[in-house]
């Protein structure tokens, strides 16, 4: 699907881009999107710290009759708390990640760019791969409580969290560059068509801005002729 005026590739009917009118793209509120960005980064940091703490506490010396959790009241409480924080961080990442991804797509598409290329960044793929590998290590290990297994899982989880933070911040910088570029283009270009203070019939002609409507009109006109 392409714009009939400038030929821009459109991901969906009615997607905003700079040639549609003399006005700039809608000024979407980015405050919530910024908050969601830092929530994702915060939960990812919490996830990495909890993973390291669980590995350290889980590899502490323990009784032979009870290899896990580690012996000692403090170690037991700390190990359980670290695993609870891991679970909470995963839930928080899921919720904040969905909110961030939705906001990223809306802002990118409002400024004429496919939103998925910004919301589905490389950090998500690396993070998912690291989580799957860490689970596979525990699944196939002969002794899941071995220090090498616990610290291997912690290393993968920390690497995945770091990649997720880097990917989110990189996508955020790309979106901000997109907004700045579109603002410069809109400020320096002439309107795609002049706006008249008096509404005319052309202002209500949807075929001028929606390619799907134009195709539907042409198809029905052809059926009527036949």
mmCIF file with all atom_site columns, C-alpha atoms in Angstrom:
data_model
loop_
_atom_site.group_PDB
_atom_site.id
_atom_site.type_symbol
_atom_site.label_atom_id
_atom_site.label_alt_id
_atom_site.label_comp_id
_atom_site.label_asym_id
_atom_site.label_entity_id
_atom_site.label_seq_id
_atom_site.pdbx_PDB_ins_code
_atom_site.Cartn_x
_atom_site.Cartn_y
_atom_site.Cartn_z
_atom_site.occupancy
_atom_site.B_iso_or_equiv
_atom_site.pdbx_formal_charge
_atom_site.auth_seq_id
_atom_site.auth_comp_id
_atom_site.auth_asym_id
_atom_site.auth_atom_id
_atom_site.pdbx_PDB_model_num
ATOM 1   C CA . UNK A 1 1   ? 0.000   0.000   0.000   1.00 0.00 ? 1   UNK A CA 1
ATOM 2   C CA . UNK A 1 2   ? 1.370   3.370   -1.057  1.00 0.00 ? 2   UNK A CA 1
ATOM 3   C CA . UNK A 1 3   ? 0.289   6.979   -0.691  1.00 0.00 ? 3   UNK A CA 1
ATOM 4   C CA . UNK A 1 4   ? -1.330  8.228   -3.903  1.00 0.00 ? 4   UNK A CA 1
ATOM 5   C CA . UNK A 1 5   ? 0.244   11.657  -3.423  1.00 0.00 ? 5   UNK A CA 1
ATOM 6   C CA . UNK A 1 6   ? 3.904   11.007  -2.588  1.00 0.00 ? 6   UNK A CA 1
ATOM 7   C CA . UNK A 1 7   ? 4.269   7.237   -3.031  1.00 0.00 ? 7   UNK A CA 1
ATOM 8   C CA . UNK A 1 8   ? 5.285   6.593   0.584   1.00 0.00 ? 8   UNK A CA 1
ATOM 9   C CA . UNK A 1 9   ? 4.949   2.949   1.640   1.00 0.00 ? 9   UNK A CA 1
ATOM 10  C CA . UNK A 1 10  ? 2.079   2.729   4.157   1.00 0.00 ? 10  UNK A CA 1
ATOM 11  C CA . UNK A 1 11  ? 1.708   -0.052  6.687   1.00 0.00 ? 11  UNK A CA 1
ATOM 12  C CA . UNK A 1 12  ? -2.017  0.534   7.214   1.00 0.00 ? 12  UNK A CA 1
ATOM 13  C CA . UNK A 1 13  ? -4.822  2.671   5.741   1.00 0.00 ? 13  UNK A CA 1
ATOM 14  C CA . UNK A 1 14  ? -4.815  6.192   7.090   1.00 0.00 ? 14  UNK A CA 1
ATOM 15  C CA . UNK A 1 15  ? -1.246  5.983   8.436   1.00 0.00 ? 15  UNK A CA 1
ATOM 16  C CA . UNK A 1 16  ? 0.150   9.436   9.069   1.00 0.00 ? 16  UNK A CA 1
ATOM 17  C CA . UNK A 1 17  ? 3.001   10.825  6.997   1.00 0.00 ? 17  UNK A CA 1
ATOM 18  C CA . UNK A 1 18  ? 4.281   14.268  6.135   1.00 0.00 ? 18  UNK A CA 1
ATOM 19  C CA . UNK A 1 19  ? 2.583   14.844  2.760   1.00 0.00 ? 19  UNK A CA 1
ATOM 20  C CA . UNK A 1 20  ? -0.967  14.397  4.019   1.00 0.00 ? 20  UNK A CA 1
ATOM 21  C CA . UNK A 1 21  ? -1.575  18.046  4.889   1.00 0.00 ? 21  UNK A CA 1
ATOM 22  C CA . UNK A 1 22  ? 0.124   21.270  5.738   1.00 0.00 ? 22  UNK A CA 1
ATOM 23  C CA . UNK A 1 23  ? -0.125  20.479  9.449   1.00 0.00 ? 23  UNK A CA 1
ATOM 24  C CA . UNK A 1 24  ? 2.587   18.468  11.240  1.00 0.00 ? 24  UNK A CA 1
ATOM 25  C CA . UNK A 1 25  ? 1.878   14.964  12.541  1.00 0.00 ? 25  UNK A CA 1
ATOM 26  C CA . UNK A 1 26  ? -0.318  14.864  15.643  1.00 0.00 ? 26  UNK A CA 1
ATOM 27  C CA . UNK A 1 27  ? 1.539   15.908  18.769  1.00 0.00 ? 27  UNK A CA 1
ATOM 28  C CA . UNK A 1 28  ? 1.230   12.694  20.747  1.00 0.00 ? 28  UNK A CA 1
ATOM 29  C CA . UNK A 1 29  ? 2.015   12.772  24.419  1.00 0.00 ? 29  UNK A CA 1
ATOM 30  C CA . UNK A 1 30  ? 5.374   11.095  24.983  1.00 0.00 ? 30  UNK A CA 1
ATOM 31  C CA . UNK A 1 31  ? 5.519   11.467  28.775  1.00 0.00 ? 31  UNK A CA 1
ATOM 32  C CA . UNK A 1 32  ? 3.861   8.100   29.384  1.00 0.00 ? 32  UNK A CA 1
ATOM 33  C CA . UNK A 1 33  ? 6.052   6.478   26.765  1.00 0.00 ? 33  UNK A CA 1
ATOM 34  C CA . UNK A 1 34  ? 9.173   7.861   28.452  1.00 0.00 ? 34  UNK A CA 1
ATOM 35  C CA . UNK A 1 35  ? 7.971   6.555   31.823  1.00 0.00 ? 35  UNK A CA 1
ATOM 36  C CA . UNK A 1 36  ? 7.368   3.103   30.304  1.00 0.00 ? 36  UNK A CA 1
ATOM 37  C CA . UNK A 1 37  ? 10.883  3.165   28.836  1.00 0.00 ? 37  UNK A CA 1
ATOM 38  C CA . UNK A 1 38  ? 12.463  3.696   32.228  1.00 0.00 ? 38  UNK A CA 1
ATOM 39  C CA . UNK A 1 39  ? 10.173  1.127   33.830  1.00 0.00 ? 39  UNK A CA 1
ATOM 40  C CA . UNK A 1 40  ? 11.432  -1.469  31.342  1.00 0.00 ? 40  UNK A CA 1
ATOM 41  C CA . UNK A 1 41  ? 15.035  -0.501  32.066  1.00 0.00 ? 41  UNK A CA 1
ATOM 42  C CA . UNK A 1 42  ? 14.379  -0.568  35.828  1.00 0.00 ? 42  UNK A CA 1
ATOM 43  C CA . UNK A 1 43  ? 12.728  -3.988  35.832  1.00 0.00 ? 43  UNK A CA 1
ATOM 44  C CA . UNK A 1 44  ? 15.525  -5.362  33.623  1.00 0.00 ? 44  UNK A CA 1
ATOM 45  C CA . UNK A 1 45  ? 18.122  -4.060  36.082  1.00 0.00 ? 45  UNK A CA 1
ATOM 46  C CA . UNK A 1 46  ? 16.178  -5.572  38.992  1.00 0.00 ? 46  UNK A CA 1
ATOM 47  C CA . UNK A 1 47  ? 15.998  -8.873  37.110  1.00 0.00 ? 47  UNK A CA 1
ATOM 48  C CA . UNK A 1 48  ? 19.773  -8.952  36.584  1.00 0.00 ? 48  UNK A CA 1
ATOM 49  C CA . UNK A 1 49  ? 20.541  -8.115  40.228  1.00 0.00 ? 49  UNK A CA 1
ATOM 50  C CA . UNK A 1 50  ? 18.098  -10.753 41.482  1.00 0.00 ? 50  UNK A CA 1
ATOM 51  C CA . UNK A 1 51  ? 19.623  -13.353 39.155  1.00 0.00 ? 51  UNK A CA 1
ATOM 52  C CA . UNK A 1 52  ? 23.108  -12.666 40.527  1.00 0.00 ? 52  UNK A CA 1
ATOM 53  C CA . UNK A 1 53  ? 21.853  -12.734 44.133  1.00 0.00 ? 53  UNK A CA 1
ATOM 54  C CA . UNK A 1 54  ? 20.053  -16.047 43.559  1.00 0.00 ? 54  UNK A CA 1
ATOM 55  C CA . UNK A 1 55  ? 23.227  -17.578 42.125  1.00 0.00 ? 55  UNK A CA 1
ATOM 56  C CA . UNK A 1 56  ? 25.369  -16.390 45.027  1.00 0.00 ? 56  UNK A CA 1
ATOM 57  C CA . UNK A 1 57  ? 22.916  -17.511 47.704  1.00 0.00 ? 57  UNK A CA 1
ATOM 58  C CA . UNK A 1 58  ? 22.044  -20.739 45.924  1.00 0.00 ? 58  UNK A CA 1
ATOM 59  C CA . UNK A 1 59  ? 25.697  -21.812 45.689  1.00 0.00 ? 59  UNK A CA 1
ATOM 60  C CA . UNK A 1 60  ? 26.326  -21.234 49.403  1.00 0.00 ? 60  UNK A CA 1
ATOM 61  C CA . UNK A 1 61  ? 27.420  -24.338 51.391  1.00 0.00 ? 61  UNK A CA 1
ATOM 62  C CA . UNK A 1 62  ? 24.440  -26.476 52.347  1.00 0.00 ? 62  UNK A CA 1
ATOM 63  C CA . UNK A 1 63  ? 23.631  -29.649 54.231  1.00 0.00 ? 63  UNK A CA 1
ATOM 64  C CA . UNK A 1 64  ? 24.091  -32.887 52.293  1.00 0.00 ? 64  UNK A CA 1
ATOM 65  C CA . UNK A 1 65  ? 20.575  -33.962 53.185  1.00 0.00 ? 65  UNK A CA 1
ATOM 66  C CA . UNK A 1 66  ? 19.095  -30.720 51.895  1.00 0.00 ? 66  UNK A CA 1
ATOM 67  C CA . UNK A 1 67  ? 21.084  -29.416 48.921  1.00 0.00 ? 67  UNK A CA 1
ATOM 68  C CA . UNK A 1 68  ? 18.545  -26.676 48.141  1.00 0.00 ? 68  UNK A CA 1
ATOM 69  C CA . UNK A 1 69  ? 17.821  -24.190 49.555  1.00 0.00 ? 69  UNK A CA 1
ATOM 70  C CA . UNK A 1 70  ? 21.138  -23.368 51.236  1.00 0.00 ? 70  UNK A CA 1
ATOM 71  C CA . UNK A 1 71  ? 21.498  -23.927 54.967  1.00 0.00 ? 71  UNK A CA 1
ATOM 72  C CA . UNK A 1 72  ? 21.218  -21.032 57.374  1.00 0.00 ? 72  UNK A CA 1
ATOM 73  C CA . UNK A 1 73  ? 18.168  -18.901 58.059  1.00 0.00 ? 73  UNK A CA 1
ATOM 74  C CA . UNK A 1 74  ? 19.610  -15.804 56.370  1.00 0.00 ? 74  UNK A CA 1
ATOM 75  C CA . UNK A 1 75  ? 20.626  -17.706 53.242  1.00 0.00 ? 75  UNK A CA 1
ATOM 76  C CA . UNK A 1 76  ? 17.244  -19.439 53.011  1.00 0.00 ? 76  UNK A CA 1
ATOM 77  C CA . UNK A 1 77  ? 15.319  -16.178 53.329  1.00 0.00 ? 77  UNK A CA 1
ATOM 78  C CA . UNK A 1 78  ? 17.663  -14.399 50.928  1.00 0.00 ? 78  UNK A CA 1
ATOM 79  C CA . UNK A 1 79  ? 17.446  -17.167 48.330  1.00 0.00 ? 79  UNK A CA 1
ATOM 80  C CA . UNK A 1 80  ? 13.646  -17.200 48.475  1.00 0.00 ? 80  UNK A CA 1
ATOM 81  C CA . UNK A 1 81  ? 13.487  -13.423 48.281  1.00 0.00 ? 81  UNK A CA 1
ATOM 82  C CA . UNK A 1 82  ? 15.817  -13.359 45.263  1.00 0.00 ? 82  UNK A CA 1
ATOM 83  C CA . UNK A 1 83  ? 13.638  -15.853 43.402  1.00 0.00 ? 83  UNK A CA 1
ATOM 84  C CA . UNK A 1 84  ? 10.525  -13.890 44.318  1.00 0.00 ? 84  UNK A CA 1
ATOM 85  C CA . UNK A 1 85  ? 12.117  -10.710 42.948  1.00 0.00 ? 85  UNK A CA 1
ATOM 86  C CA . UNK A 1 86  ? 13.005  -12.610 39.755  1.00 0.00 ? 86  UNK A CA 1
ATOM 87  C CA . UNK A 1 87  ? 9.353   -13.552 39.321  1.00 0.00 ? 87  UNK A CA 1
ATOM 88  C CA . UNK A 1 88  ? 8.127   -10.012 40.031  1.00 0.00 ? 88  UNK A CA 1
ATOM 89  C CA . UNK A 1 89  ? 10.695  -8.562  37.617  1.00 0.00 ? 89  UNK A CA 1
ATOM 90  C CA . UNK A 1 90  ? 9.530   -10.893 34.836  1.00 0.00 ? 90  UNK A CA 1
ATOM 91  C CA . UNK A 1 91  ? 5.908   -9.831  35.375  1.00 0.00 ? 91  UNK A CA 1
ATOM 92  C CA . UNK A 1 92  ? 6.935   -6.187  35.462  1.00 0.00 ? 92  UNK A CA 1
ATOM 93  C CA . UNK A 1 93  ? 8.951   -6.563  32.268  1.00 0.00 ? 93  UNK A CA 1
ATOM 94  C CA . UNK A 1 94  ? 5.999   -8.145  30.518  1.00 0.00 ? 94  UNK A CA 1
ATOM 95  C CA . UNK A 1 95  ? 3.526   -5.417  31.503  1.00 0.00 ? 95  UNK A CA 1
ATOM 96  C CA . UNK A 1 96  ? 5.840   -2.435  30.993  1.00 0.00 ? 96  UNK A CA 1
ATOM 97  C CA . UNK A 1 97  ? 7.185   -3.952  27.772  1.00 0.00 ? 97  UNK A CA 1
ATOM 98  C CA . UNK A 1 98  ? 3.683   -4.234  26.302  1.00 0.00 ? 98  UNK A CA 1
ATOM 99  C CA . UNK A 1 99  ? 2.892   -0.627  27.246  1.00 0.00 ? 99  UNK A CA 1
ATOM 100 C CA . UNK A 1 100 ? 6.210   0.583   25.841  1.00 0.00 ? 100 UNK A CA 1
ATOM 101 C CA . UNK A 1 101 ? 5.806   -1.368  22.600  1.00 0.00 ? 101 UNK A CA 1
ATOM 102 C CA . UNK A 1 102 ? 2.294   -0.035  22.021  1.00 0.00 ? 102 UNK A CA 1
ATOM 103 C CA . UNK A 1 103 ? 3.398   3.535   22.635  1.00 0.00 ? 103 UNK A CA 1
ATOM 104 C CA . UNK A 1 104 ? 6.433   3.125   20.388  1.00 0.00 ? 104 UNK A CA 1
ATOM 105 C CA . UNK A 1 105 ? 4.320   1.834   17.504  1.00 0.00 ? 105 UNK A CA 1
ATOM 106 C CA . UNK A 1 106 ? 1.799   4.653   17.860  1.00 0.00 ? 106 UNK A CA 1
ATOM 107 C CA . UNK A 1 107 ? 4.445   7.380   17.883  1.00 0.00 ? 107 UNK A CA 1
ATOM 108 C CA . UNK A 1 108 ? 6.437   5.895   14.987  1.00 0.00 ? 108 UNK A CA 1
ATOM 109 C CA . UNK A 1 109 ? 3.359   5.340   12.800  1.00 0.00 ? 109 UNK A CA 1
ATOM 110 C CA . UNK A 1 110 ? 2.054   8.831   13.541  1.00 0.00 ? 110 UNK A CA 1
ATOM 111 C CA . UNK A 1 111 ? 5.327   10.140  12.104  1.00 0.00 ? 111 UNK A CA 1
ATOM 112 C CA . UNK A 1 112 ? 5.176   8.035   8.947   1.00 0.00 ? 112 UNK A CA 1
ATOM 113 C CA . UNK A 1 113 ? 7.353   5.035   9.821   1.00 0.00 ? 113 UNK A CA 1
ATOM 114 C CA . UNK A 1 114 ? 6.447   1.360   10.402  1.00 0.00 ? 114 UNK A CA 1
ATOM 115 C CA . UNK A 1 115 ? 6.094   0.939   14.156  1.00 0.00 ? 115 UNK A CA 1
ATOM 116 C CA . UNK A 1 116 ? 7.221   -2.678  14.365  1.00 0.00 ? 116 UNK A CA 1
ATOM 117 C CA . UNK A 1 117 ? 10.741  -1.859  13.239  1.00 0.00 ? 117 UNK A CA 1
ATOM 118 C CA . UNK A 1 118 ? 11.070  0.232   16.405  1.00 0.00 ? 118 UNK A CA 1
ATOM 119 C CA . UNK A 1 119 ? 9.144   -1.842  18.939  1.00 0.00 ? 119 UNK A CA 1
ATOM 120 C CA . UNK A 1 120 ? 10.569  -5.250  17.935  1.00 0.00 ? 120 UNK A CA 1
ATOM 121 C CA . UNK A 1 121 ? 14.220  -4.385  18.424  1.00 0.00 ? 121 UNK A CA 1
ATOM 122 C CA . UNK A 1 122 ? 17.280  -6.619  18.702  1.00 0.00 ? 122 UNK A CA 1
ATOM 123 C CA . UNK A 1 123 ? 17.322  -6.437  22.507  1.00 0.00 ? 123 UNK A CA 1
ATOM 124 C CA . UNK A 1 124 ? 14.086  -8.412  22.760  1.00 0.00 ? 124 UNK A CA 1
ATOM 125 C CA . UNK A 1 125 ? 15.499  -11.228 20.630  1.00 0.00 ? 125 UNK A CA 1
ATOM 126 C CA . UNK A 1 126 ? 18.720  -11.414 22.652  1.00 0.00 ? 126 UNK A CA 1
ATOM 127 C CA . UNK A 1 127 ? 16.835  -11.321 25.953  1.00 0.00 ? 127 UNK A CA 1
ATOM 128 C CA . UNK A 1 128 ? 14.448  -14.094 24.871  1.00 0.00 ? 128 UNK A CA 1
ATOM 129 C CA . UNK A 1 129 ? 17.330  -16.256 23.649  1.00 0.00 ? 129 UNK A CA 1
ATOM 130 C CA . UNK A 1 130 ? 19.215  -15.824 26.932  1.00 0.00 ? 130 UNK A CA 1
ATOM 131 C CA . UNK A 1 131 ? 16.153  -16.756 28.990  1.00 0.00 ? 131 UNK A CA 1
ATOM 132 C CA . UNK A 1 132 ? 15.578  -19.889 26.915  1.00 0.00 ? 132 UNK A CA 1
ATOM 133 C CA . UNK A 1 133 ? 19.256  -20.884 27.187  1.00 0.00 ? 133 UNK A CA 1
ATOM 134 C CA . UNK A 1 134 ? 19.285  -20.349 30.948  1.00 0.00 ? 134 UNK A CA 1
ATOM 135 C CA . UNK A 1 135 ? 16.233  -22.597 31.295  1.00 0.00 ? 135 UNK A CA 1
ATOM 136 C CA . UNK A 1 136 ? 17.857  -25.208 29.040  1.00 0.00 ? 136 UNK A CA 1
ATOM 137 C CA . UNK A 1 137 ? 20.996  -25.236 31.205  1.00 0.00 ? 137 UNK A CA 1
ATOM 138 C CA . UNK A 1 138 ? 18.941  -26.074 34.308  1.00 0.00 ? 138 UNK A CA 1
ATOM 139 C CA . UNK A 1 139 ? 16.839  -28.622 32.411  1.00 0.00 ? 139 UNK A CA 1
ATOM 140 C CA . UNK A 1 140 ? 19.740  -30.638 31.020  1.00 0.00 ? 140 UNK A CA 1
ATOM 141 C CA . UNK A 1 141 ? 22.130  -30.249 33.965  1.00 0.00 ? 141 UNK A CA 1
ATOM 142 C CA . UNK A 1 142 ? 22.772  -33.332 36.096  1.00 0.00 ? 142 UNK A CA 1
ATOM 143 C CA . UNK A 1 143 ? 22.907  -31.151 39.217  1.00 0.00 ? 143 UNK A CA 1
ATOM 144 C CA . UNK A 1 144 ? 20.815  -28.004 38.974  1.00 0.00 ? 144 UNK A CA 1
ATOM 145 C CA . UNK A 1 145 ? 22.249  -26.679 42.241  1.00 0.00 ? 145 UNK A CA 1
ATOM 146 C CA . UNK A 1 146 ? 25.867  -26.837 41.095  1.00 0.00 ? 146 UNK A CA 1
ATOM 147 C CA . UNK A 1 147 ? 27.600  -23.440 41.300  1.00 0.00 ? 147 UNK A CA 1
ATOM 148 C CA . UNK A 1 148 ? 28.592  -23.642 37.635  1.00 0.00 ? 148 UNK A CA 1
ATOM 149 C CA . UNK A 1 149 ? 24.942  -24.083 36.626  1.00 0.00 ? 149 UNK A CA 1
ATOM 150 C CA . UNK A 1 150 ? 23.675  -21.309 38.898  1.00 0.00 ? 150 UNK A CA 1
ATOM 151 C CA . UNK A 1 151 ? 26.329  -18.819 37.814  1.00 0.00 ? 151 UNK A CA 1
ATOM 152 C CA . UNK A 1 152 ? 25.881  -19.823 34.161  1.00 0.00 ? 152 UNK A CA 1
ATOM 153 C CA . UNK A 1 153 ? 22.181  -19.011 34.450  1.00 0.00 ? 153 UNK A CA 1
ATOM 154 C CA . UNK A 1 154 ? 22.976  -15.724 36.194  1.00 0.00 ? 154 UNK A CA 1
ATOM 155 C CA . UNK A 1 155 ? 25.429  -14.749 33.445  1.00 0.00 ? 155 UNK A CA 1
ATOM 156 C CA . UNK A 1 156 ? 22.888  -15.445 30.698  1.00 0.00 ? 156 UNK A CA 1
ATOM 157 C CA . UNK A 1 157 ? 20.121  -13.596 32.521  1.00 0.00 ? 157 UNK A CA 1
ATOM 158 C CA . UNK A 1 158 ? 22.370  -10.619 33.152  1.00 0.00 ? 158 UNK A CA 1
ATOM 159 C CA . UNK A 1 159 ? 23.469  -10.562 29.513  1.00 0.00 ? 159 UNK A CA 1
ATOM 160 C CA . UNK A 1 160 ? 19.849  -10.718 28.366  1.00 0.00 ? 160 UNK A CA 1
ATOM 161 C CA . UNK A 1 161 ? 18.818  -7.904  30.717  1.00 0.00 ? 161 UNK A CA 1
ATOM 162 C CA . UNK A 1 162 ? 21.696  -5.726  29.508  1.00 0.00 ? 162 UNK A CA 1
ATOM 163 C CA . UNK A 1 163 ? 20.742  -6.374  25.876  1.00 0.00 ? 163 UNK A CA 1
ATOM 164 C CA . UNK A 1 164 ? 17.106  -5.515  26.619  1.00 0.00 ? 164 UNK A CA 1
ATOM 165 C CA . UNK A 1 165 ? 18.080  -2.219  28.227  1.00 0.00 ? 165 UNK A CA 1
ATOM 166 C CA . UNK A 1 166 ? 20.400  -1.394  25.330  1.00 0.00 ? 166 UNK A CA 1
ATOM 167 C CA . UNK A 1 167 ? 17.763  -2.264  22.745  1.00 0.00 ? 167 UNK A CA 1
ATOM 168 C CA . UNK A 1 168 ? 15.065  -0.182  24.433  1.00 0.00 ? 168 UNK A CA 1
ATOM 169 C CA . UNK A 1 169 ? 17.327  2.856   24.769  1.00 0.00 ? 169 UNK A CA 1
ATOM 170 C CA . UNK A 1 170 ? 18.508  2.449   21.165  1.00 0.00 ? 170 UNK A CA 1
ATOM 171 C CA . UNK A 1 171 ? 14.900  2.274   19.928  1.00 0.00 ? 171 UNK A CA 1
ATOM 172 C CA . UNK A 1 172 ? 14.051  5.318   22.046  1.00 0.00 ? 172 UNK A CA 1
ATOM 173 C CA . UNK A 1 173 ? 16.885  7.282   20.436  1.00 0.00 ? 173 UNK A CA 1
ATOM 174 C CA . UNK A 1 174 ? 15.712  6.204   16.960  1.00 0.00 ? 174 UNK A CA 1
ATOM 175 C CA . UNK A 1 175 ? 12.145  7.342   17.663  1.00 0.00 ? 175 UNK A CA 1
ATOM 176 C CA . UNK A 1 176 ? 13.386  10.714  18.896  1.00 0.00 ? 176 UNK A CA 1
ATOM 177 C CA . UNK A 1 177 ? 15.487  11.116  15.730  1.00 0.00 ? 177 UNK A CA 1
ATOM 178 C CA . UNK A 1 178 ? 12.429  10.225  13.642  1.00 0.00 ? 178 UNK A CA 1
ATOM 179 C CA . UNK A 1 179 ? 10.350  12.880  15.404  1.00 0.00 ? 179 UNK A CA 1
ATOM 180 C CA . UNK A 1 180 ? 13.076  15.487  14.938  1.00 0.00 ? 180 UNK A CA 1
ATOM 181 C CA . UNK A 1 181 ? 13.535  14.604  11.235  1.00 0.00 ? 181 UNK A CA 1
ATOM 182 C CA . UNK A 1 182 ? 9.798   14.796  10.526  1.00 0.00 ? 182 UNK A CA 1
ATOM 183 C CA . UNK A 1 183 ? 9.523   18.107  12.365  1.00 0.00 ? 183 UNK A CA 1
ATOM 184 C CA . UNK A 1 184 ? 12.334  19.544  10.204  1.00 0.00 ? 184 UNK A CA 1
ATOM 185 C CA . UNK A 1 185 ? 10.743  18.268  6.996   1.00 0.00 ? 185 UNK A CA 1
ATOM 186 C CA . UNK A 1 186 ? 7.314   19.619  7.885   1.00 0.00 ? 186 UNK A CA 1
ATOM 187 C CA . UNK A 1 187 ? 8.739   22.991  8.897   1.00 0.00 ? 187 UNK A CA 1
ATOM 188 C CA . UNK A 1 188 ? 10.646  23.361  5.634   1.00 0.00 ? 188 UNK A CA 1
ATOM 189 C CA . UNK A 1 189 ? 8.176   22.065  3.065   1.00 0.00 ? 189 UNK A CA 1
ATOM 190 C CA . UNK A 1 190 ? 5.175   23.618  1.364   1.00 0.00 ? 190 UNK A CA 1
ATOM 191 C CA . UNK A 1 191 ? 1.741   22.168  2.119   1.00 0.00 ? 191 UNK A CA 1
ATOM 192 C CA . UNK A 1 192 ? 0.720   19.185  0.026   1.00 0.00 ? 192 UNK A CA 1
ATOM 193 C CA . UNK A 1 193 ? -2.437  21.136  -0.850  1.00 0.00 ? 193 UNK A CA 1
ATOM 194 C CA . UNK A 1 194 ? -3.492  24.616  0.310   1.00 0.00 ? 194 UNK A CA 1
ATOM 195 C CA . UNK A 1 195 ? -5.919  24.814  3.178   1.00 0.00 ? 195 UNK A CA 1
ATOM 196 C CA . UNK A 1 196 ? -8.889  27.057  2.538   1.00 0.00 ? 196 UNK A CA 1
ATOM 197 C CA . UNK A 1 197 ? -10.621 28.820  5.431   1.00 0.00 ? 197 UNK A CA 1
ATOM 198 C CA . UNK A 1 198 ? -13.926 27.926  3.768   1.00 0.00 ? 198 UNK A CA 1
ATOM 199 C CA . UNK A 1 199 ? -14.694 24.179  3.645   1.00 0.00 ? 199 UNK A CA 1
ATOM 200 C CA . UNK A 1 200 ? -15.348 22.775  0.195   1.00 0.00 ? 200 UNK A CA 1
ATOM 201 C CA . UNK A 1 201 ? -16.568 19.430  -1.123  1.00 0.00 ? 201 UNK A CA 1
ATOM 202 C CA . UNK A 1 202 ? -12.958 18.388  -1.742  1.00 0.00 ? 202 UNK A CA 1
ATOM 203 C CA . UNK A 1 203 ? -12.266 18.550  1.984   1.00 0.00 ? 203 UNK A CA 1
ATOM 204 C CA . UNK A 1 204 ? -14.676 15.641  2.500   1.00 0.00 ? 204 UNK A CA 1
ATOM 205 C CA . UNK A 1 205 ? -13.370 13.519  -0.366  1.00 0.00 ? 205 UNK A CA 1
ATOM 206 C CA . UNK A 1 206 ? -11.914 10.515  1.437   1.00 0.00 ? 206 UNK A CA 1
ATOM 207 C CA . UNK A 1 207 ? -10.483 9.100   -1.794  1.00 0.00 ? 207 UNK A CA 1
ATOM 208 C CA . UNK A 1 208 ? -7.836  11.812  -1.714  1.00 0.00 ? 208 UNK A CA 1
ATOM 209 C CA . UNK A 1 209 ? -6.256  10.449  1.446   1.00 0.00 ? 209 UNK A CA 1
ATOM 210 C CA . UNK A 1 210 ? -7.303  6.792   1.771   1.00 0.00 ? 210 UNK A CA 1
ATOM 211 C CA . UNK A 1 211 ? -6.122  4.489   -1.066  1.00 0.00 ? 211 UNK A CA 1
ATOM 212 C CA . UNK A 1 212 ? -8.480  1.698   0.074   1.00 0.00 ? 212 UNK A CA 1
ATOM 213 C CA . UNK A 1 213 ? -11.509 3.969   -0.247  1.00 0.00 ? 213 UNK A CA 1
ATOM 214 C CA . UNK A 1 214 ? -10.404 5.037   -3.729  1.00 0.00 ? 214 UNK A CA 1
ATOM 215 C CA . UNK A 1 215 ? -9.984  1.410   -4.837  1.00 0.00 ? 215 UNK A CA 1
ATOM 216 C CA . UNK A 1 216 ? -13.412 0.523   -3.430  1.00 0.00 ? 216 UNK A CA 1
ATOM 217 C CA . UNK A 1 217 ? -15.021 3.428   -5.297  1.00 0.00 ? 217 UNK A CA 1
ATOM 218 C CA . UNK A 1 218 ? -13.358 2.419   -8.555  1.00 0.00 ? 218 UNK A CA 1
ATOM 219 C CA . UNK A 1 219 ? -14.410 -1.226  -8.103  1.00 0.00 ? 219 UNK A CA 1
ATOM 220 C CA . UNK A 1 220 ? -18.045 -0.317  -7.497  1.00 0.00 ? 220 UNK A CA 1
ATOM 221 C CA . UNK A 1 221 ? -18.014 2.100   -10.445 1.00 0.00 ? 221 UNK A CA 1
ATOM 222 C CA . UNK A 1 222 ? -16.714 -0.712  -12.679 1.00 0.00 ? 222 UNK A CA 1
ATOM 223 C CA . UNK A 1 223 ? -19.435 -3.110  -11.438 1.00 0.00 ? 223 UNK A CA 1
ATOM 224 C CA . UNK A 1 224 ? -22.147 -0.520  -12.126 1.00 0.00 ? 224 UNK A CA 1
ATOM 225 C CA . UNK A 1 225 ? -20.918 -0.081  -15.694 1.00 0.00 ? 225 UNK A CA 1
ATOM 226 C CA . UNK A 1 226 ? -20.934 -3.801  -16.370 1.00 0.00 ? 226 UNK A CA 1
#
